[in-house]
Each structure stands twice: as structure tokens, then as C-alpha cells.
């Protein structure tokens, strides 16, 4: 039973007490509704969060796969995190960057070092990065982060920079918007205020509400694409999932735009962190359930998977609704060019390189994508969701995925990857239903083969 003490107004609507033993009929009813791809209410999600029999669970997984295929096709968007500083003035008990961690070697990348890091990522073929920073008034203030963003766009071929940094004021978010930020990501960590207070004993992050409304301020400042998330393992995952969905609903209600992405990082051991053993571990099976339920509850919202998970589980999760994933990641500032490993935020569990990951994705028949077109063509926020819900976006995305993956193969693919990928590309082209679009894709593909780059529709 969940401890409701200290739960704020914001999440009062969550009726966790309704998570109970349900019968097969109830689960089937909810799954039928989910297959209409219009999302689920919190009450319906609660039904799926109850203890399911094996058969019910496999029906849930099948439904998630069906929705994933219908809305996203076979596409999976690739990215890499770039840690620019591990300096932090907060004391989050679970994080290796906590101010209290005296063993950690502190490091902030200069612009030159940042460009070198990007060169290493580019050498692998990355086009999209997630810039990550600890919270520090000197090392990661909005001017510094804007400078990183501008320099990367000016000096490298990176096409989209998403940012995961501490929440800001509206005027500060406007500066990030001007610098060309893609998605602004902010995880609430736990939605349970009491646990939140325990985990964040001091520093700016101790303010639960300031963080909670960070994404709202970002949207108000004009950053349409925001990502929310919860750090699973701090509290009951069922509560966190319902609260995440509640947060998504309230964002949409307050600003007219729901979250562009949802992340579900799972708590990992971090060297030097004071909080090591969670009272609320989430098993692999429960984690799979979370991904599947999210896919059904918010069918048009991207779900991001990091390298915190093991390769086998990551491969399984790709079939349940993940739409974006990182590969070849380091969580240390300087982890790519300088091969720094000692100043990491937490341990990663999937060490496959980008090309190894791409082989694995292709061998399951899925299509990796390096597309960054929507943001650059102003298909963000509300406009993006409108196109997504009518199904139009899927057609653009499929063509753009084919073109950008082909580009990657020509510029970075080894012989084995090219062989595995050829079949996937051929199948994807034949799946484009609209004849004109298929012809356009073929025409653009041949231009890519002739050396033209960065084509998108
Ligand atoms: N400092 C900013 C903040 O806290 O929002 C942004 C960067 S922080 C490095 C990014 C995310 O890392 C946090 O929001 C948290 O969810 C995640 N994180 C921290 N410690 C972790 C751990 N031990 N295992 C997994 N994820 C962790
Ligand atoms: Fe700092 Fe973010 Fe780590 Fe907390 S999670 S210690 S705020 S880097």
C-alpha cells in the first residue's frame, strides 16, 4: 500500500488504491481501448498496473508492439549524451555528481574540449546529442550552456542539440530557445514530495514545485518540445508512472502542448553517492510493463531509453514502444575524445558502439534513424502533435529515416552493417504506401548515393 502522506495537490487525482486484482475481462477491455490509439485515462492505466497473469501480460506486450508499429513503424532515432560539466551545488543522494562526493574529480569542458568531444561522436556518425550538465551557477549557467550550443552548431555537423539541465526562469529559457535548443529535458526524479525531500536535502533542487513547473516555464518561453521523466527506483514505480501521466496531462491542459518525450531512467549505482540501496527496486519485468503501458497511454509521445539498461533488455524493449535510444554513451565530461572514465555520473550497462547497436537493430528488422528534420522545419510542439495524430508525420519520418540511415551507412558503415542494412532499407522503401512519396524517396536516395547530404522532407 502506498503512503499518501505528504502528497501534493498536483498528484491528488491519482487513485493508487484502485490498483487491485482485476479480472481478464477488465484488462482486455482496457487493451481494446488502447488499440484505438487515443491514449488511456489514469483509471485505465491503473487497471494495467495491477498484478497481471502471464497471459494478460503477454497481451499487454502485444498491444504495445501493435501501437508502436502503427504509429512509429520500424523507426528508432539514435542519439548520444554529451556531459559538459560534473560540477554541482546540489546534494542528490543518488547521483555521483552530488556536491558531497569528495572522491569525484570535477571537470568542466572548455569550448575547445567540447568540440573535440563532438568530433569523436561525429566520427561514429552521431548527428543528435543530448547536452547534460550538473547544476552550478558558474559552470552551467544559461549563458555558458548557450555558448556550448552555439559553438557546437557553428563548428560541427551536429544537427540537433537537446539539453538536460536544471530548471530555469522563463527569461532564461528564452535565451536557450534563441541559442537553438531542441528538446528541453527535465526529470522530476520522484513525484512523491516526501521522498523527494529526503533525496534532495539541500541546494536549488530541494524545491519540488520549482522543478515540477520547470517544463511549463520552458513551454511558456517558447520551447515547444519538452521531455519529462522519473528516476525509477526512488519510490513505487506504479505511483511514479501514474504521476508522470498526470504531469503530461496537466502540461497539456495548462499550455496546450503535452510532453514531446518521456524518459524512464532506472536508478543505477553511482560511485561516491551516499544512497546505494533502493527500497523500491524495479525488476526487469516491471520495467517492461512500464514501457508497454506508456506506449499505450501516450501513443504519440516519444519514449527514450538510455544505456543504463543491459543489452538484452534494451533489445527487448525496442519492441515494446521505445522510439529513441542512445548508444556508445559516456557519462563523464571528456569521456569520448579524452576517454575519461573516472568522473562518471553513474555506471552504464550497454557498452556497444553505435555501429554495433545499429547492427543489432537492423538484425531485428528495425530501421535506425538519424533524422533531425522536424525541429529544423518547425514541426514542433502543437504542430508536431497535429501531424502525428493524423498519421501524416509517420510518412515524413519514414522517408527521412531511410535517407539519414543511408547517409550514415555510406559515411560510417562497415561492410557487415551495410549488408545487414541493405535488406532493411529495401523493405522500408517498399512499405512507403504513397506512390509519389516512394518515388521521391528513391530519387533522394540516389542523390545521397551521389554525395548529397542532409536531405529531408
Ligand atoms: N543536473 C540536472 C538535473 O539534475 O536535472 C541535469 C543533469 S542530471 C546529470 C540528469 C539526470 O540523471 C537526473 O535528472 C537523474 O534522473 C539522472 N540520474 C542521476 N543519478 C542517477 C543514477 N544514479 N542512476 C541513474 N540516473 C541518474
Ligand atoms: Fe547535480 Fe543533477 Fe546529479 Fe542532482 S542529479 S547531483 S542536480 S547533476
PDB file of C-alpha atoms and ligand atoms in Angstrom, residues 83 88 92 94-97 132-135 164-167 186-187 189 205 211 231 265-270 308 345-346, ligand 1:
ATOM      1  CA  UNK A  83      28.337  15.657 -20.446  1.00  0.00           C
ATOM      2  CA  UNK A  88      27.086  20.589  -8.966  1.00  0.00           C
ATOM      3  CA  UNK A  92      21.018  14.483  -4.656  1.00  0.00           C
ATOM      4  CA  UNK A  94      21.731   9.008  -5.609  1.00  0.00           C
ATOM      5  CA  UNK A  95      23.982  10.934  -8.012  1.00  0.00           C
ATOM      6  CA  UNK A  96      27.741  10.661  -8.487  1.00  0.00           C
ATOM      7  CA  UNK A  97      27.914  14.414  -9.215  1.00  0.00           C
ATOM      8  CA  UNK A 132      23.914  17.164 -19.945  1.00  0.00           C
ATOM      9  CA  UNK A 133      25.140  19.355 -17.092  1.00  0.00           C
ATOM     10  CA  UNK A 134      25.268  19.358 -13.310  1.00  0.00           C
ATOM     11  CA  UNK A 135      23.686  22.412 -11.670  1.00  0.00           C
ATOM     12  CA  UNK A 164      19.138  18.136 -19.865  1.00  0.00           C
ATOM     13  CA  UNK A 165      19.947  20.763 -17.273  1.00  0.00           C
ATOM     14  CA  UNK A 166      18.476  22.277 -14.111  1.00  0.00           C
ATOM     15  CA  UNK A 167      15.203  24.222 -14.443  1.00  0.00           C
ATOM     16  CA  UNK A 186      13.842  17.686 -17.047  1.00  0.00           C
ATOM     17  CA  UNK A 187      13.096  14.709 -14.839  1.00  0.00           C
ATOM     18  CA  UNK A 189      13.046  12.142 -10.261  1.00  0.00           C
ATOM     19  CA  UNK A 205      16.874  21.259  -6.459  1.00  0.00           C
ATOM     20  CA  UNK A 211      11.223  21.672 -10.590  1.00  0.00           C
ATOM     21  CA  UNK A 231      14.039   8.178 -11.945  1.00  0.00           C
ATOM     22  CA  UNK A 265      15.871   6.246 -16.305  1.00  0.00           C
ATOM     23  CA  UNK A 266      16.317   3.420 -13.820  1.00  0.00           C
ATOM     24  CA  UNK A 267      18.418   4.126 -10.745  1.00  0.00           C
ATOM     25  CA  UNK A 268      21.991   2.851 -11.164  1.00  0.00           C
ATOM     26  CA  UNK A 269      24.804   2.534  -8.649  1.00  0.00           C
ATOM     27  CA  UNK A 270      26.944   5.658  -8.690  1.00  0.00           C
ATOM     28  CA  UNK A 308      21.549   2.420 -18.168  1.00  0.00           C
ATOM     29  CA  UNK A 345      27.732  10.166 -13.089  1.00  0.00           C
ATOM     30  CA  UNK A 346      26.691   6.514 -12.898  1.00  0.00           C
TER      31      UNK A 346
HETATM   32  N1  LIG B   1      21.669  18.312 -13.019  1.00  0.00           N
HETATM   33  C1  LIG B   1      20.479  18.322 -13.773  1.00  0.00           C
HETATM   34  C2  LIG B   1      19.340  17.671 -13.039  1.00  0.00           C
HETATM   35  O1  LIG B   1      19.553  17.039 -12.029  1.00  0.00           O
HETATM   36  O2  LIG B   1      18.234  17.824 -13.532  1.00  0.00           O
HETATM   37  C3  LIG B   1      20.593  17.636 -15.116  1.00  0.00           C
HETATM   38  C4  LIG B   1      21.606  16.581 -15.306  1.00  0.00           C
HETATM   39  S1  LIG B   1      21.396  15.129 -14.320  1.00  0.00           S
HETATM   40  C5  LIG B   1      23.004  14.565 -14.569  1.00  0.00           C
HETATM   41  C6  LIG B   1      20.356  14.144 -15.381  1.00  0.00           C
HETATM   42  C7  LIG B   1      19.601  13.023 -14.748  1.00  0.00           C
HETATM   43  O3  LIG B   1      20.451  11.976 -14.360  1.00  0.00           O
HETATM   44  C8  LIG B   1      18.852  13.330 -13.492  1.00  0.00           C
HETATM   45  O4  LIG B   1      17.661  14.029 -13.748  1.00  0.00           O
HETATM   46  C9  LIG B   1      18.615  11.938 -12.915  1.00  0.00           C
HETATM   47  O5  LIG B   1      17.336  11.435 -13.265  1.00  0.00           O
HETATM   48  C10 LIG B   1      19.681  11.082 -13.585  1.00  0.00           C
HETATM   49  N2  LIG B   1      20.493  10.376 -12.588  1.00  0.00           N
HETATM   50  C11 LIG B   1      21.147  10.915 -11.538  1.00  0.00           C
HETATM   51  N3  LIG B   1      21.759   9.943 -10.818  1.00  0.00           N
HETATM   52  C12 LIG B   1      21.461   8.762 -11.398  1.00  0.00           C
HETATM   53  C13 LIG B   1      21.770   7.402 -11.103  1.00  0.00           C
HETATM   54  N4  LIG B   1      22.500   7.065 -10.052  1.00  0.00           N
HETATM   55  N5  LIG B   1      21.276   6.446 -11.914  1.00  0.00           N
HETATM   56  C14 LIG B   1      20.530   6.764 -12.984  1.00  0.00           C
HETATM   57  N6  LIG B   1      20.220   8.033 -13.331  1.00  0.00           N
HETATM   58  C15 LIG B   1      20.663   9.027 -12.544  1.00  0.00           C
END
